[in-house]
Amino acid sequence: MAERRPNRVLGPEHEQFWSYCAEGELRFQRCGTCQHVSWPPVKACERCGSTALRWERVSGKGRIISWCTFFQQYYPGVLPTPWDTILVELDEGPLFVSNPHGFTNEEVFPNFPVTVSFIECEDDAGQFSLPVFERA
Ligand SMILES: [Zn+2]
């Protein structure tokens, strides 16, 4: 059963990201000019402004560099509290805010190794596959 989540940011580049997630692929835009990997989705490279971007599949492997647990209820009826959030530095460079899957923040330590997985969620726009992270 799909987990209810707050509404995603949508728009052309974002929808491309979510369509890759639906295939079980985590992809980011790599600049063909300076090789920088941008996140979140952009129309032009966030480093050099080039529009020569291509979606590149990443390994999904990384490490947790920060984490927090929300006790304040920001999404009543959508997210239960306490709510664990993690900041993952992917091996390819991007920093990605996500949720732990199969562990809690009480187990996390600096550089905790993780790998991406996808869970079925829904928001007002419909069902989608959300990238979350499991212990590697
Ligand atoms: Zn660039």
mmCIF file of N, CA and C and ligand atoms in Angstrom:
data_model
loop_
_atom_site.group_PDB
_atom_site.id
_atom_site.type_symbol
_atom_site.label_atom_id
_atom_site.label_comp_id
_atom_site.label_asym_id
_atom_site.label_seq_id
_atom_site.Cartn_x
_atom_site.Cartn_y
_atom_site.Cartn_z
ATOM 1 N N MET A 1 0.842 -1.187 0.000
ATOM 2 C CA MET A 1 0.000 0.000 0.000
ATOM 3 C C MET A 1 0.883 1.246 0.000
ATOM 4 N N ALA A 2 0.471 2.228 -0.775
ATOM 5 C CA ALA A 2 1.274 3.439 -0.919
ATOM 6 C C ALA A 2 1.202 4.290 0.348
ATOM 7 N N GLU A 3 2.363 4.794 0.759
ATOM 8 C CA GLU A 3 2.424 5.715 1.899
ATOM 9 C C GLU A 3 2.044 7.117 1.443
ATOM 10 N N ARG A 4 1.241 7.777 2.221
ATOM 11 C CA ARG A 4 0.896 9.160 1.922
ATOM 12 C C ARG A 4 2.093 10.062 2.249
ATOM 13 N N ARG A 5 2.410 10.995 1.343
ATOM 14 C CA ARG A 5 3.520 11.932 1.559
ATOM 15 C C ARG A 5 3.090 13.332 1.185
ATOM 16 N N PRO A 6 3.817 14.347 1.690
ATOM 17 C CA PRO A 6 3.541 15.716 1.248
ATOM 18 C C PRO A 6 3.710 15.823 -0.269
ATOM 19 N N ASN A 7 3.059 16.798 -0.873
ATOM 20 C CA ASN A 7 3.123 16.953 -2.327
ATOM 21 C C ASN A 7 4.546 17.231 -2.799
ATOM 22 N N ARG A 8 4.910 16.554 -3.898
ATOM 23 C CA ARG A 8 6.223 16.764 -4.515
ATOM 24 C C ARG A 8 6.257 18.093 -5.247
ATOM 25 N N VAL A 9 7.472 18.593 -5.479
ATOM 26 C CA VAL A 9 7.681 19.683 -6.416
ATOM 27 C C VAL A 9 7.629 19.058 -7.806
ATOM 28 N N LEU A 10 6.773 19.600 -8.681
ATOM 29 C CA LEU A 10 6.677 19.058 -10.034
ATOM 30 C C LEU A 10 7.050 20.139 -11.041
ATOM 31 N N GLY A 11 7.117 19.774 -12.297
ATOM 32 C CA GLY A 11 7.587 20.652 -13.361
ATOM 33 C C GLY A 11 8.402 19.787 -14.296
ATOM 34 N N PRO A 12 8.735 20.294 -15.492
ATOM 35 C CA PRO A 12 9.333 19.431 -16.521
ATOM 36 C C PRO A 12 10.545 18.625 -16.047
ATOM 37 N N GLU A 13 11.545 19.254 -15.475
ATOM 38 C CA GLU A 13 12.749 18.504 -15.080
ATOM 39 C C GLU A 13 12.439 17.570 -13.905
ATOM 40 N N HIS A 14 11.600 18.026 -12.996
ATOM 41 C CA HIS A 14 11.239 17.189 -11.849
ATOM 42 C C HIS A 14 10.476 15.946 -12.309
ATOM 43 N N GLU A 15 9.577 16.117 -13.259
ATOM 44 C CA GLU A 15 8.798 14.967 -13.723
ATOM 45 C C GLU A 15 9.698 13.935 -14.397
ATOM 46 N N GLN A 16 10.753 14.400 -15.063
ATOM 47 C CA GLN A 16 11.728 13.464 -15.642
ATOM 48 C C GLN A 16 12.403 12.669 -14.532
ATOM 49 N N PHE A 17 12.785 13.336 -13.456
ATOM 50 C CA PHE A 17 13.394 12.654 -12.306
ATOM 51 C C PHE A 17 12.460 11.572 -11.770
ATOM 52 N N TRP A 18 11.184 11.927 -11.575
ATOM 53 C CA TRP A 18 10.237 10.962 -11.000
ATOM 54 C C TRP A 18 9.953 9.805 -11.952
ATOM 55 N N SER A 19 10.012 10.052 -13.254
ATOM 56 C CA SER A 19 9.770 8.949 -14.190
ATOM 57 C C SER A 19 10.917 7.940 -14.135
ATOM 58 N N TYR A 20 12.143 8.407 -13.909
ATOM 59 C CA TYR A 20 13.258 7.463 -13.713
ATOM 60 C C TYR A 20 13.074 6.689 -12.414
ATOM 61 N N CYS A 21 12.637 7.380 -11.364
ATOM 62 C CA CYS A 21 12.390 6.687 -10.086
ATOM 63 C C CYS A 21 11.362 5.569 -10.269
ATOM 64 N N ALA A 22 10.349 5.820 -11.093
ATOM 65 C CA ALA A 22 9.321 4.801 -11.338
ATOM 66 C C ALA A 22 9.919 3.550 -11.972
ATOM 67 N N GLU A 23 11.080 3.712 -12.655
ATOM 68 C CA GLU A 23 11.786 2.566 -13.249
ATOM 69 C C GLU A 23 12.795 1.971 -12.271
ATOM 70 N N GLY A 24 12.834 2.508 -11.051
ATOM 71 C CA GLY A 24 13.797 2.028 -10.059
ATOM 72 C C GLY A 24 15.201 2.553 -10.299
ATOM 73 N N GLU A 25 15.285 3.705 -10.966
ATOM 74 C CA GLU A 25 16.598 4.286 -11.269
ATOM 75 C C GLU A 25 16.716 5.666 -10.631
ATOM 76 N N LEU A 26 17.839 5.884 -9.948
ATOM 77 C CA LEU A 26 18.138 7.210 -9.414
ATOM 78 C C LEU A 26 19.059 7.892 -10.430
ATOM 79 N N ARG A 27 18.564 8.971 -11.019
ATOM 80 C CA ARG A 27 19.339 9.684 -12.053
ATOM 81 C C ARG A 27 19.384 11.172 -11.736
ATOM 82 N N PHE A 28 20.544 11.760 -12.041
ATOM 83 C CA PHE A 28 20.727 13.197 -11.878
ATOM 84 C C PHE A 28 21.263 13.759 -13.182
ATOM 85 N N GLN A 29 21.167 15.089 -13.315
ATOM 86 C CA GLN A 29 21.631 15.753 -14.527
ATOM 87 C C GLN A 29 23.130 16.058 -14.400
ATOM 88 N N ARG A 30 23.914 15.482 -15.320
ATOM 89 C CA ARG A 30 25.345 15.790 -15.368
ATOM 90 C C ARG A 30 25.586 16.777 -16.504
ATOM 91 N N CYS A 31 26.382 17.791 -16.227
ATOM 92 C CA CYS A 31 26.706 18.803 -17.219
ATOM 93 C C CYS A 31 27.742 18.253 -18.204
ATOM 94 N N GLY A 32 27.438 18.407 -19.483
ATOM 95 C CA GLY A 32 28.367 17.956 -20.507
ATOM 96 C C GLY A 32 29.542 18.900 -20.699
ATOM 97 N N THR A 33 29.466 20.084 -20.123
ATOM 98 C CA THR A 33 30.550 21.060 -20.256
ATOM 99 C C THR A 33 31.537 20.961 -19.097
ATOM 100 N N CYS A 34 31.031 21.018 -17.852
ATOM 101 C CA CYS A 34 31.951 21.022 -16.692
ATOM 102 C C CYS A 34 31.860 19.749 -15.856
ATOM 103 N N GLN A 35 30.957 18.830 -16.216
ATOM 104 C CA GLN A 35 30.797 17.522 -15.555
ATOM 105 C C GLN A 35 30.133 17.602 -14.174
ATOM 106 N N HIS A 36 29.720 18.804 -13.757
ATOM 107 C CA HIS A 36 29.071 18.937 -12.457
ATOM 108 C C HIS A 36 27.723 18.205 -12.465
ATOM 109 N N VAL A 37 27.374 17.585 -11.344
ATOM 110 C CA VAL A 37 26.074 16.932 -11.186
ATOM 111 C C VAL A 37 25.183 17.858 -10.355
ATOM 112 N N SER A 38 24.080 18.300 -10.963
ATOM 113 C CA SER A 38 23.171 19.223 -10.288
ATOM 114 C C SER A 38 22.038 18.474 -9.594
ATOM 115 N N TRP A 39 21.628 18.998 -8.474
ATOM 116 C CA TRP A 39 20.449 18.527 -7.757
ATOM 117 C C TRP A 39 20.005 19.636 -6.841
ATOM 118 N N PRO A 40 18.709 19.969 -6.760
ATOM 119 C CA PRO A 40 17.575 19.386 -7.495
ATOM 120 C C PRO A 40 17.614 19.740 -8.981
ATOM 121 N N PRO A 41 16.638 19.189 -9.760
ATOM 122 C CA PRO A 41 16.647 19.368 -11.210
ATOM 123 C C PRO A 41 16.722 20.837 -11.621
ATOM 124 N N VAL A 42 17.471 21.072 -12.686
ATOM 125 C CA VAL A 42 17.706 22.433 -13.186
ATOM 126 C C VAL A 42 17.454 22.488 -14.686
ATOM 127 N N LYS A 43 17.281 23.715 -15.204
ATOM 128 C CA LYS A 43 17.193 23.922 -16.653
ATOM 129 C C LYS A 43 18.585 24.141 -17.239
ATOM 130 N N ALA A 44 19.518 24.623 -16.411
ATOM 131 C CA ALA A 44 20.899 24.854 -16.818
ATOM 132 C C ALA A 44 21.815 24.503 -15.654
ATOM 133 N N CYS A 45 23.040 24.124 -15.961
ATOM 134 C CA CYS A 45 23.999 23.712 -14.927
ATOM 135 C C CYS A 45 24.111 24.778 -13.839
ATOM 136 N N GLU A 46 24.004 24.335 -12.570
ATOM 137 C CA GLU A 46 24.070 25.289 -11.462
ATOM 138 C C GLU A 46 25.482 25.820 -11.255
ATOM 139 N N ARG A 47 26.483 25.206 -11.887
ATOM 140 C CA ARG A 47 27.861 25.677 -11.728
ATOM 141 C C ARG A 47 28.279 26.590 -12.874
ATOM 142 N N CYS A 48 28.017 26.159 -14.137
ATOM 143 C CA CYS A 48 28.562 26.928 -15.268
ATOM 144 C C CYS A 48 27.485 27.491 -16.197
ATOM 145 N N GLY A 49 26.223 27.123 -16.003
ATOM 146 C CA GLY A 49 25.147 27.681 -16.816
ATOM 147 C C GLY A 49 24.903 26.971 -18.135
ATOM 148 N N SER A 50 25.675 25.958 -18.439
ATOM 149 C CA SER A 50 25.485 25.221 -19.683
ATOM 150 C C SER A 50 24.138 24.499 -19.680
ATOM 151 N N THR A 51 23.536 24.399 -20.853
ATOM 152 C CA THR A 51 22.291 23.623 -20.960
ATOM 153 C C THR A 51 22.555 22.238 -21.545
ATOM 154 N N ALA A 52 23.830 21.877 -21.692
ATOM 155 C CA ALA A 52 24.196 20.547 -22.202
ATOM 156 C C ALA A 52 24.151 19.545 -21.051
ATOM 157 N N LEU A 53 22.932 19.218 -20.616
ATOM 158 C CA LEU A 53 22.743 18.326 -19.480
ATOM 159 C C LEU A 53 22.274 16.963 -19.961
ATOM 160 N N ARG A 54 22.736 15.932 -19.293
ATOM 161 C CA ARG A 54 22.211 14.595 -19.596
ATOM 162 C C ARG A 54 21.928 13.883 -18.275
ATOM 163 N N TRP A 55 20.840 13.092 -18.315
ATOM 164 C CA TRP A 55 20.451 12.345 -17.113
ATOM 165 C C TRP A 55 21.343 11.126 -16.999
ATOM 166 N N GLU A 56 22.042 11.022 -15.884
ATOM 167 C CA GLU A 56 22.987 9.926 -15.700
ATOM 168 C C GLU A 56 22.568 9.114 -14.478
ATOM 169 N N ARG A 57 22.528 7.812 -14.642
ATOM 170 C CA ARG A 57 22.177 6.953 -13.517
ATOM 171 C C ARG A 57 23.338 6.902 -12.528
ATOM 172 N N VAL A 58 23.035 7.057 -11.249
ATOM 173 C CA VAL A 58 24.076 6.981 -10.225
ATOM 174 C C VAL A 58 23.976 5.640 -9.505
ATOM 175 N N SER A 59 25.006 5.353 -8.719
ATOM 176 C CA SER A 59 25.087 4.055 -8.047
ATOM 177 C C SER A 59 24.015 3.897 -6.978
ATOM 178 N N GLY A 60 23.560 5.019 -6.409
ATOM 179 C CA GLY A 60 22.627 4.938 -5.284
ATOM 180 C C GLY A 60 23.327 4.691 -3.968
ATOM 181 N N LYS A 61 24.655 4.656 -4.005
ATOM 182 C CA LYS A 61 25.428 4.438 -2.780
ATOM 183 C C LYS A 61 25.948 5.772 -2.246
ATOM 184 N N GLY A 62 25.997 5.850 -0.924
ATOM 185 C CA GLY A 62 26.494 7.067 -0.306
ATOM 186 C C GLY A 62 26.629 6.879 1.188
ATOM 187 N N ARG A 63 26.708 8.023 1.883
ATOM 188 C CA ARG A 63 26.896 7.975 3.331
ATOM 189 C C ARG A 63 26.084 9.099 3.949
ATOM 190 N N ILE A 64 25.603 8.844 5.146
ATOM 191 C CA ILE A 64 24.818 9.864 5.849
ATOM 192 C C ILE A 64 25.785 10.857 6.493
ATOM 193 N N ILE A 65 25.624 12.132 6.123
ATOM 194 C CA ILE A 65 26.506 13.152 6.697
ATOM 195 C C ILE A 65 25.785 14.031 7.718
ATOM 196 N N SER A 66 24.455 13.962 7.756
ATOM 197 C CA SER A 66 23.701 14.660 8.792
ATOM 198 C C SER A 66 22.328 14.012 8.897
ATOM 199 N N TRP A 67 21.686 14.206 10.023
ATOM 200 C CA TRP A 67 20.368 13.617 10.214
ATOM 201 C C TRP A 67 19.642 14.381 11.305
ATOM 202 N N CYS A 68 18.317 14.318 11.257
ATOM 203 C CA CYS A 68 17.527 14.944 12.325
ATOM 204 C C CYS A 68 16.186 14.231 12.422
ATOM 205 N N THR A 69 15.572 14.373 13.570
ATOM 206 C CA THR A 69 14.257 13.796 13.817
ATOM 207 C C THR A 69 13.302 14.934 14.156
ATOM 208 N N PHE A 70 12.210 15.019 13.383
ATOM 209 C CA PHE A 70 11.213 16.056 13.614
ATOM 210 C C PHE A 70 10.181 15.567 14.631
ATOM 211 N N PHE A 71 9.948 16.397 15.632
ATOM 212 C CA PHE A 71 8.887 16.127 16.600
ATOM 213 C C PHE A 71 7.715 17.075 16.384
ATOM 214 N N GLN A 72 7.991 18.202 15.729
ATOM 215 C CA GLN A 72 6.935 19.141 15.378
ATOM 216 C C GLN A 72 6.101 18.547 14.243
ATOM 217 N N GLN A 73 4.786 18.655 14.327
ATOM 218 C CA GLN A 73 3.912 18.122 13.285
ATOM 219 C C GLN A 73 3.709 19.188 12.197
ATOM 220 N N TYR A 74 4.427 19.039 11.071
ATOM 221 C CA TYR A 74 4.296 19.991 9.967
ATOM 222 C C TYR A 74 3.256 19.554 8.948
ATOM 223 N N TYR A 75 2.948 18.269 8.893
ATOM 224 C CA TYR A 75 2.004 17.741 7.896
ATOM 225 C C TYR A 75 0.954 16.891 8.614
ATOM 226 N N PRO A 76 0.033 17.543 9.316
ATOM 227 C CA PRO A 76 -0.974 16.767 10.071
ATOM 228 C C PRO A 76 -1.743 15.811 9.161
ATOM 229 N N GLY A 77 -1.889 14.589 9.609
ATOM 230 C CA GLY A 77 -2.635 13.607 8.845
ATOM 231 C C GLY A 77 -1.853 12.990 7.708
ATOM 232 N N VAL A 78 -0.615 13.463 7.476
ATOM 233 C CA VAL A 78 0.200 12.922 6.384
ATOM 234 C C VAL A 78 1.418 12.189 6.942
ATOM 235 N N LEU A 79 2.231 12.892 7.716
ATOM 236 C CA LEU A 79 3.426 12.275 8.281
ATOM 237 C C LEU A 79 3.276 12.136 9.789
ATOM 238 N N PRO A 80 3.474 10.915 10.297
ATOM 239 C CA PRO A 80 3.455 10.732 11.750
ATOM 240 C C PRO A 80 4.758 11.263 12.359
ATOM 241 N N THR A 81 4.720 11.727 13.572
ATOM 242 C CA THR A 81 5.945 12.112 14.266
ATOM 243 C C THR A 81 6.197 11.122 15.386
ATOM 244 N N PRO A 82 7.441 10.946 15.843
ATOM 245 C CA PRO A 82 8.650 11.567 15.312
ATOM 246 C C PRO A 82 8.969 11.070 13.902
ATOM 247 N N TRP A 83 9.610 11.943 13.107
ATOM 248 C CA TRP A 83 9.858 11.679 11.697
ATOM 249 C C TRP A 83 11.344 11.824 11.415
ATOM 250 N N ASP A 84 11.989 10.707 10.987
ATOM 251 C CA ASP A 84 13.435 10.717 10.743
ATOM 252 C C ASP A 84 13.759 11.206 9.329
ATOM 253 N N THR A 85 14.693 12.120 9.243
ATOM 254 C CA THR A 85 15.179 12.640 7.968
ATOM 255 C C THR A 85 16.705 12.514 7.953
ATOM 256 N N ILE A 86 17.249 12.179 6.784
ATOM 257 C CA ILE A 86 18.705 12.025 6.652
ATOM 258 C C ILE A 86 19.209 12.842 5.475
ATOM 259 N N LEU A 87 20.463 13.273 5.564
ATOM 260 C CA LEU A 87 21.135 13.935 4.445
ATOM 261 C C LEU A 87 22.226 12.990 3.957
ATOM 262 N N VAL A 88 22.048 12.505 2.727
ATOM 263 C CA VAL A 88 22.973 11.531 2.147
ATOM 264 C C VAL A 88 23.891 12.239 1.156
ATOM 265 N N GLU A 89 25.188 12.029 1.296
ATOM 266 C CA GLU A 89 26.136 12.455 0.267
ATOM 267 C C GLU A 89 26.371 11.248 -0.636
ATOM 268 N N LEU A 90 25.857 11.357 -1.868
ATOM 269 C CA LEU A 90 25.998 10.248 -2.806
ATOM 270 C C LEU A 90 27.431 10.156 -3.304
ATOM 271 N N ASP A 91 27.849 8.950 -3.688
ATOM 272 C CA ASP A 91 29.226 8.762 -4.158
ATOM 273 C C ASP A 91 29.551 9.685 -5.328
ATOM 274 N N GLU A 92 28.528 10.025 -6.137
ATOM 275 C CA GLU A 92 28.753 10.873 -7.305
ATOM 276 C C GLU A 92 28.722 12.357 -6.959
ATOM 277 N N GLY A 93 28.448 12.710 -5.683
ATOM 278 C CA GLY A 93 28.558 14.101 -5.276
ATOM 279 C C GLY A 93 27.312 14.773 -4.726
ATOM 280 N N PRO A 94 26.133 14.565 -5.349
ATOM 281 C CA PRO A 94 24.973 15.317 -4.854
ATOM 282 C C PRO A 94 24.628 15.008 -3.398
ATOM 283 N N LEU A 95 24.112 16.037 -2.726
ATOM 284 C CA LEU A 95 23.555 15.863 -1.384
ATOM 285 C C LEU A 95 22.056 15.666 -1.556
ATOM 286 N N PHE A 96 21.510 14.653 -0.890
ATOM 287 C CA PHE A 96 20.135 14.253 -1.119
ATOM 288 C C PHE A 96 19.427 14.074 0.214
ATOM 289 N N VAL A 97 18.368 14.833 0.431
ATOM 290 C CA VAL A 97 17.565 14.698 1.652
ATOM 291 C C VAL A 97 16.585 13.551 1.455
ATOM 292 N N SER A 98 16.528 12.644 2.421
ATOM 293 C CA SER A 98 15.679 11.471 2.258
ATOM 294 C C SER A 98 15.266 10.966 3.640
ATOM 295 N N ASN A 99 14.798 9.726 3.652
ATOM 296 C CA ASN A 99 14.391 9.079 4.902
ATOM 297 C C ASN A 99 15.107 7.744 5.014
ATOM 298 N N PRO A 100 15.398 7.326 6.261
ATOM 299 C CA PRO A 100 15.956 5.987 6.461
ATOM 300 C C PRO A 100 14.873 4.937 6.225
ATOM 301 N N HIS A 101 15.279 3.793 5.710
ATOM 302 C CA HIS A 101 14.346 2.686 5.465
ATOM 303 C C HIS A 101 14.955 1.425 6.062
ATOM 304 N N GLY A 102 14.275 0.868 7.076
ATOM 305 C CA GLY A 102 14.786 -0.346 7.714
ATOM 306 C C GLY A 102 15.712 -0.066 8.883
ATOM 307 N N PHE A 103 15.895 1.184 9.224
ATOM 308 C CA PHE A 103 16.639 1.557 10.424
ATOM 309 C C PHE A 103 16.111 2.909 10.899
ATOM 310 N N THR A 104 16.526 3.326 12.096
ATOM 311 C CA THR A 104 16.082 4.621 12.605
ATOM 312 C C THR A 104 17.299 5.508 12.839
ATOM 313 N N ASN A 105 17.038 6.774 13.036
ATOM 314 C CA ASN A 105 18.137 7.711 13.272
ATOM 315 C C ASN A 105 18.889 7.415 14.566
ATOM 316 N N GLU A 106 18.277 6.663 15.476
ATOM 317 C CA GLU A 106 18.995 6.315 16.710
ATOM 318 C C GLU A 106 20.196 5.426 16.425
ATOM 319 N N GLU A 107 20.195 4.731 15.265
ATOM 320 C CA GLU A 107 21.293 3.841 14.900
ATOM 321 C C GLU A 107 22.379 4.536 14.087
ATOM 322 N N VAL A 108 22.098 5.759 13.626
ATOM 323 C CA VAL A 108 22.984 6.431 12.674
ATOM 324 C C VAL A 108 24.221 7.008 13.360
ATOM 325 N N PHE A 109 25.339 6.958 12.634
ATOM 326 C CA PHE A 109 26.584 7.593 13.076
ATOM 327 C C PHE A 109 27.179 8.305 11.855
ATOM 328 N N PRO A 110 28.146 9.188 12.046
ATOM 329 C CA PRO A 110 28.716 9.908 10.897
ATOM 330 C C PRO A 110 29.284 8.945 9.854
ATOM 331 N N ASN A 111 28.980 9.210 8.594
ATOM 332 C CA ASN A 111 29.430 8.401 7.440
ATOM 333 C C ASN A 111 28.773 7.020 7.382
ATOM 334 N N PHE A 112 27.627 6.882 8.016
ATOM 335 C CA PHE A 112 26.829 5.647 7.975
ATOM 336 C C PHE A 112 26.583 5.276 6.509
ATOM 337 N N PRO A 113 27.020 4.097 6.062
ATOM 338 C CA PRO A 113 26.891 3.746 4.640
ATOM 339 C C PRO A 113 25.464 3.315 4.275
ATOM 340 N N VAL A 114 24.978 3.839 3.175
ATOM 341 C CA VAL A 114 23.607 3.545 2.749
ATOM 342 C C VAL A 114 23.554 3.276 1.245
ATOM 343 N N THR A 115 22.445 2.664 0.838
ATOM 344 C CA THR A 115 22.184 2.428 -0.576
ATOM 345 C C THR A 115 20.701 2.699 -0.838
ATOM 346 N N VAL A 116 20.416 3.208 -2.031
ATOM 347 C CA VAL A 116 19.051 3.628 -2.332
ATOM 348 C C VAL A 116 18.119 2.429 -2.503
ATOM 349 N N SER A 117 16.867 2.636 -2.133
ATOM 350 C CA SER A 117 15.798 1.730 -2.522
ATOM 351 C C SER A 117 14.573 2.611 -2.748
ATOM 352 N N PHE A 118 13.521 2.029 -3.266
ATOM 353 C CA PHE A 118 12.352 2.833 -3.616
ATOM 354 C C PHE A 118 11.123 2.258 -2.928
ATOM 355 N N ILE A 119 10.287 3.162 -2.405
ATOM 356 C CA ILE A 119 9.025 2.734 -1.806
ATOM 357 C C ILE A 119 7.881 3.428 -2.546
ATOM 358 N N GLU A 120 6.736 2.768 -2.550
ATOM 359 C CA GLU A 120 5.571 3.313 -3.248
ATOM 360 C C GLU A 120 4.859 4.315 -2.350
ATOM 361 N N CYS A 121 4.673 5.510 -2.872
ATOM 362 C CA CYS A 121 4.029 6.592 -2.126
ATOM 363 C C CYS A 121 2.965 7.236 -2.998
ATOM 364 N N GLU A 122 2.182 8.124 -2.368
ATOM 365 C CA GLU A 122 1.219 8.901 -3.137
ATOM 366 C C GLU A 122 1.095 10.292 -2.555
ATOM 367 N N ASP A 123 0.823 11.248 -3.438
ATOM 368 C CA ASP A 123 0.499 12.608 -3.024
ATOM 369 C C ASP A 123 -0.708 13.041 -3.851
ATOM 370 N N ASP A 124 -1.030 14.329 -3.852
ATOM 371 C CA ASP A 124 -2.216 14.782 -4.580
ATOM 372 C C ASP A 124 -2.118 14.513 -6.078
ATOM 373 N N ALA A 125 -0.878 14.399 -6.610
ATOM 374 C CA ALA A 125 -0.682 14.162 -8.044
ATOM 375 C C ALA A 125 -0.746 12.678 -8.404
ATOM 376 N N GLY A 126 -0.807 11.789 -7.404
ATOM 377 C CA GLY A 126 -0.910 10.360 -7.686
ATOM 378 C C GLY A 126 0.200 9.560 -7.047
ATOM 379 N N GLN A 127 0.355 8.318 -7.526
ATOM 380 C CA GLN A 127 1.355 7.426 -6.957
ATOM 381 C C GLN A 127 2.718 7.692 -7.576
ATOM 382 N N PHE A 128 3.761 7.435 -6.780
ATOM 383 C CA PHE A 128 5.127 7.602 -7.271
ATOM 384 C C PHE A 128 6.068 6.732 -6.450
ATOM 385 N N SER A 129 7.250 6.497 -7.000
ATOM 386 C CA SER A 129 8.283 5.732 -6.297
ATOM 387 C C SER A 129 9.244 6.720 -5.657
ATOM 388 N N LEU A 130 9.357 6.648 -4.339
ATOM 389 C CA LEU A 130 10.189 7.589 -3.585
ATOM 390 C C LEU A 130 11.531 6.944 -3.250
ATOM 391 N N PRO A 131 12.642 7.615 -3.594
ATOM 392 C CA PRO A 131 13.944 7.085 -3.183
ATOM 393 C C PRO A 131 14.149 7.278 -1.670
ATOM 394 N N VAL A 132 14.445 6.192 -0.984
ATOM 395 C CA VAL A 132 14.794 6.197 0.432
ATOM 396 C C VAL A 132 16.084 5.409 0.563
ATOM 397 N N PHE A 133 16.650 5.339 1.762
ATOM 398 C CA PHE A 133 17.965 4.700 1.885
ATOM 399 C C PHE A 133 17.978 3.631 2.952
ATOM 400 N N GLU A 134 18.582 2.477 2.582
ATOM 401 C CA GLU A 134 18.759 1.359 3.488
ATOM 402 C C GLU A 134 20.223 1.294 3.917
ATOM 403 N N ARG A 135 20.462 0.618 5.015
ATOM 404 C CA ARG A 135 21.830 0.358 5.461
ATOM 405 C C ARG A 135 22.552 -0.424 4.356
ATOM 406 N N ALA A 136 23.760 0.005 4.000
ATOM 407 C CA ALA A 136 24.508 -0.683 2.918
ATOM 408 C C ALA A 136 25.186 -1.931 3.461
HETATM 409 ZN ZN ZN B 1 28.425 22.884 -15.945
#
